[in-house]
Coordinates of C-alpha atoms in Angstrom, one line a residue:
Chain A
X1 CA 137.3 -143.2 100.5
X2 CA 134.0 -142.2 101.9
X3 CA 132.2 -144.9 103.8
X4 CA 128.5 -145.3 104.4
X5 CA 127.1 -147.9 106.8
X6 CA 123.6 -149.3 107.2
X7 CA 122.1 -151.0 110.2
X8 CA 120.8 -153.6 110.5
X9 CA 122.1 -155.6 107.5
X10 CA 119.2 -158.0 107.8
X11 CA 115.9 -157.9 109.6
X12 CA 112.9 -160.2 109.9
X13 CA 109.7 -158.9 111.3
X14 CA 106.0 -159.8 111.7
X15 CA 103.4 -158.2 109.6
X16 CA 102.0 -155.1 111.1
X17 CA 105.2 -154.1 113.0
X18 CA 107.4 -151.1 112.2
X19 CA 111.1 -151.4 111.2
X20 CA 113.7 -148.7 111.4
X21 CA 116.8 -148.8 109.1
X22 CA 119.8 -146.5 109.8
X23 CA 122.1 -145.0 107.3
X24 CA 125.3 -143.3 108.5
X25 CA 128.1 -141.5 106.7
X26 CA 131.2 -142.4 108.7
X27 CA 133.9 -140.0 107.5
X28 CA 132.0 -137.1 105.8
X29 CA 129.0 -134.9 106.3
X30 CA 126.1 -135.5 104.1
X31 CA 123.4 -132.9 103.7
X32 CA 121.6 -135.2 101.3
X33 CA 121.0 -138.9 101.5
X34 CA 119.0 -141.1 99.2
X35 CA 116.9 -144.2 99.9
X36 CA 116.5 -146.9 97.2
X37 CA 114.6 -150.1 97.0
X38 CA 115.7 -153.1 95.0
X39 CA 113.5 -156.1 94.1
X40 CA 115.1 -159.4 93.2
X41 CA 117.0 -159.3 89.9
X42 CA 115.9 -155.7 89.3
X43 CA 117.5 -152.3 89.3
X44 CA 117.5 -149.8 92.1
X45 CA 114.4 -147.7 92.4
X46 CA 114.8 -144.3 94.1
X47 CA 112.3 -143.9 96.9
X48 CA 113.1 -140.6 98.4
X49 CA 115.7 -137.9 98.9
X50 CA 116.5 -137.2 102.5
X51 CA 117.6 -133.6 103.3
X52 CA 119.2 -132.7 106.6
X53 CA 116.9 -130.5 108.7
X54 CA 114.0 -130.6 106.3
X55 CA 111.3 -132.9 104.9
X56 CA 112.2 -135.7 102.6
X57 CA 111.2 -135.5 98.9
X58 CA 109.4 -138.7 97.8
X59 CA 109.3 -140.1 94.3
X60 CA 106.0 -140.6 92.6
X61 CA 104.2 -143.6 93.9
X62 CA 106.0 -143.9 97.2
X63 CA 103.8 -143.5 100.2
X64 CA 105.4 -141.0 102.6
X65 CA 103.2 -142.1 105.5
X66 CA 104.4 -145.7 104.9
X67 CA 108.1 -144.9 104.6
X68 CA 109.0 -142.3 107.1
X69 CA 112.4 -140.6 106.6
X70 CA 114.2 -138.6 109.2
X71 CA 117.5 -136.9 108.6
X72 CA 118.2 -135.3 112.0
X73 CA 122.0 -134.9 111.6
X74 CA 124.6 -134.5 108.9
X75 CA 125.7 -138.1 109.3
X76 CA 122.5 -140.0 110.0
X77 CA 119.3 -140.7 108.1
X78 CA 116.7 -143.2 109.1
X79 CA 114.0 -145.0 107.1
X80 CA 111.1 -146.4 109.1
X81 CA 108.8 -148.9 107.3
X82 CA 105.5 -148.5 109.2
X83 CA 103.0 -151.3 109.6
X84 CA 105.1 -153.5 107.4
X85 CA 103.5 -156.1 105.1
X86 CA 105.0 -159.0 103.2
X87 CA 105.0 -156.9 100.0
X88 CA 107.4 -154.5 101.7
X89 CA 110.0 -157.3 101.8
X90 CA 112.9 -156.0 99.7
X91 CA 116.5 -154.9 99.7
X92 CA 116.8 -151.3 100.9
X93 CA 120.0 -149.4 100.0
X94 CA 120.9 -145.9 101.1
X95 CA 123.5 -143.5 99.7
X96 CA 125.0 -140.3 100.9
X97 CA 126.1 -137.3 98.9
X98 CA 129.6 -136.0 99.5
X99 CA 129.6 -132.3 98.4
X100 CA 133.4 -132.3 98.5
X101 CA 133.7 -135.1 95.9
X102 CA 131.8 -133.8 92.9
X103 CA 128.6 -134.5 94.9
X104 CA 129.2 -138.2 94.3
X105 CA 126.9 -140.7 96.0
X106 CA 128.5 -143.3 98.2
X107 CA 126.4 -146.4 98.9
X108 CA 125.7 -148.4 102.0
X109 CA 125.8 -152.2 102.0
X110 CA 122.1 -152.5 102.1
X111 CA 119.4 -153.9 104.4
X112 CA 117.5 -157.1 103.6
X113 CA 113.9 -156.8 105.1
X114 CA 111.7 -159.8 105.3
X115 CA 108.2 -159.4 106.5
X116 CA 106.4 -162.6 107.6
Chain G
X1 CA 114.6 -136.2 81.2
X2 CA 117.5 -138.4 82.2
X3 CA 117.7 -142.0 81.3
X4 CA 120.1 -144.9 81.1
X5 CA 119.9 -148.0 78.9
X6 CA 121.7 -151.2 79.3
X7 CA 120.5 -153.2 76.3
X8 CA 121.8 -156.6 77.4
X9 CA 120.1 -158.4 80.3
X10 CA 123.0 -160.9 80.3
X11 CA 126.5 -161.1 78.8
X12 CA 128.3 -164.4 78.6
X13 CA 132.1 -164.6 78.0
X14 CA 134.8 -167.2 78.5
X15 CA 137.5 -166.7 81.1
X16 CA 140.5 -164.9 79.6
X17 CA 138.5 -163.3 76.8
X18 CA 137.7 -159.6 76.7
X19 CA 134.3 -158.4 77.9
X20 CA 132.1 -155.4 77.1
X21 CA 129.0 -154.3 79.0
X22 CA 127.1 -151.7 77.1
X23 CA 125.5 -148.5 78.4
X24 CA 124.0 -145.5 76.7
X25 CA 122.5 -142.4 78.3
X26 CA 120.4 -139.3 77.8
X27 CA 120.7 -136.1 79.8
X28 CA 119.9 -132.4 79.3
X29 CA 123.3 -131.1 80.4
X30 CA 126.6 -132.8 80.8
X31 CA 126.7 -136.3 82.2
X32 CA 128.4 -137.7 85.3
X33 CA 128.7 -141.4 84.6
X34 CA 129.2 -144.3 86.9
X35 CA 129.6 -148.1 86.9
X36 CA 128.8 -150.2 89.9
X37 CA 129.0 -154.0 90.5
X38 CA 126.7 -155.9 92.8
X39 CA 127.3 -159.4 94.2
X40 CA 124.4 -161.5 95.5
X41 CA 122.8 -160.0 98.7
X42 CA 125.4 -157.2 98.7
X43 CA 125.2 -153.5 98.2
X44 CA 126.8 -151.6 95.3
X45 CA 130.5 -151.5 94.8
X46 CA 131.9 -148.6 92.9
X47 CA 134.0 -149.5 89.8
X48 CA 134.7 -146.2 88.1
X49 CA 133.4 -142.8 87.1
X50 CA 133.6 -140.2 84.4
X51 CA 133.3 -136.6 85.5
X52 CA 135.5 -134.7 83.2
X53 CA 138.8 -135.0 81.4
X54 CA 140.2 -138.0 79.6
X55 CA 137.5 -140.0 77.9
X56 CA 139.1 -143.3 78.9
X57 CA 138.6 -144.0 82.5
X58 CA 140.4 -146.8 84.4
X59 CA 138.8 -148.3 87.5
X60 CA 138.9 -151.0 90.0
X61 CA 139.8 -154.7 89.3
X62 CA 141.1 -154.0 85.8
X63 CA 137.9 -152.5 84.5
X64 CA 137.8 -149.4 82.2
X65 CA 135.2 -147.5 80.3
X66 CA 135.2 -145.0 77.5
X67 CA 133.1 -141.9 77.4
X68 CA 131.8 -141.3 73.9
X69 CA 129.9 -138.0 73.7
X70 CA 128.8 -138.4 70.1
X71 CA 127.3 -141.8 70.7
X72 CA 126.2 -141.0 74.3
X73 CA 127.8 -144.2 75.5
X74 CA 129.9 -145.3 78.4
X75 CA 130.6 -149.0 77.8
X76 CA 132.4 -151.0 80.5
X77 CA 135.3 -153.1 79.3
X78 CA 138.0 -155.5 80.6
X79 CA 140.7 -157.0 78.5
X80 CA 140.7 -160.4 80.2
X81 CA 137.6 -161.7 82.1
X82 CA 137.8 -163.7 85.3
X83 CA 135.3 -166.1 86.7
X84 CA 135.1 -163.9 89.8
X85 CA 133.9 -161.0 87.6
X86 CA 130.5 -162.8 87.3
X87 CA 128.0 -160.4 89.0
X88 CA 125.4 -157.8 88.2
X89 CA 126.6 -154.5 86.7
X90 CA 124.8 -151.2 86.8
X91 CA 125.5 -148.1 84.8
X92 CA 124.2 -144.8 86.3
X93 CA 124.1 -141.2 85.2
X94 CA 123.7 -137.8 86.9
X95 CA 122.8 -134.7 84.9
X96 CA 125.0 -131.8 85.9
X97 CA 122.0 -129.4 85.5
X98 CA 119.9 -131.4 87.9
X99 CA 120.1 -129.8 91.3
X100 CA 118.6 -132.7 93.0
X101 CA 121.8 -134.7 92.5
X102 CA 119.7 -137.8 91.7
X103 CA 121.4 -140.8 90.1
X104 CA 119.5 -142.7 87.4
X105 CA 120.3 -146.4 87.1
X106 CA 120.1 -148.7 84.1
X107 CA 118.3 -151.9 84.4
X108 CA 121.5 -153.9 85.0
X109 CA 123.4 -156.5 83.1
X110 CA 124.3 -159.9 84.5
X111 CA 127.8 -160.9 83.5
X112 CA 128.5 -164.6 83.4
X113 CA 132.1 -165.6 82.9
X114 CA 132.5 -169.4 82.3
X115 CA 135.7 -171.2 83.1

């Protein structure tokens, strides 16, 4: 089946620094990837839709200047949390859409971000 | 607008007994329905999906779900629960008329299987 990877799996950073998270589709091309955020014991909240070669579409309430998304190739999307603060600490999960499989989303293993 | 409801925050069941985790949905067009499981500090693991065809869908680890269009439900079931099934379960729906391909997730149901 389709495989999506995320890197890093866990990151700890100081307040004020920027952190980049990578999402890769390993065995298929993904024109669309999605970024989710999950707080403890809560559901997944869609942050943005990442489209290859164009600007990301952000959900209401998500700061696009805070969460920079780049989808430079058909297999890679990156999420950069800029000037991170402790309230940005969360579990970030990406997914990639496989147009050859009913446009199903395949999920990465997630990245745990802790901002000190 | 699309929505998914998981009415139970937690389901408790004894090992060996059948389990049901409930899910209802609302879409404008036809639904694509999914169940995922999440273990602590892990990403989502796919269990099963309904796209079209037979209303009874069989998935991983002995789980199954039945698509009921009249009741707009897609309840997850397993005939005999295992302690290792204890985890967080998410139902999700995609509306086939939504060109954004967004998945809408339910709030999640924690399944606790006691020995």
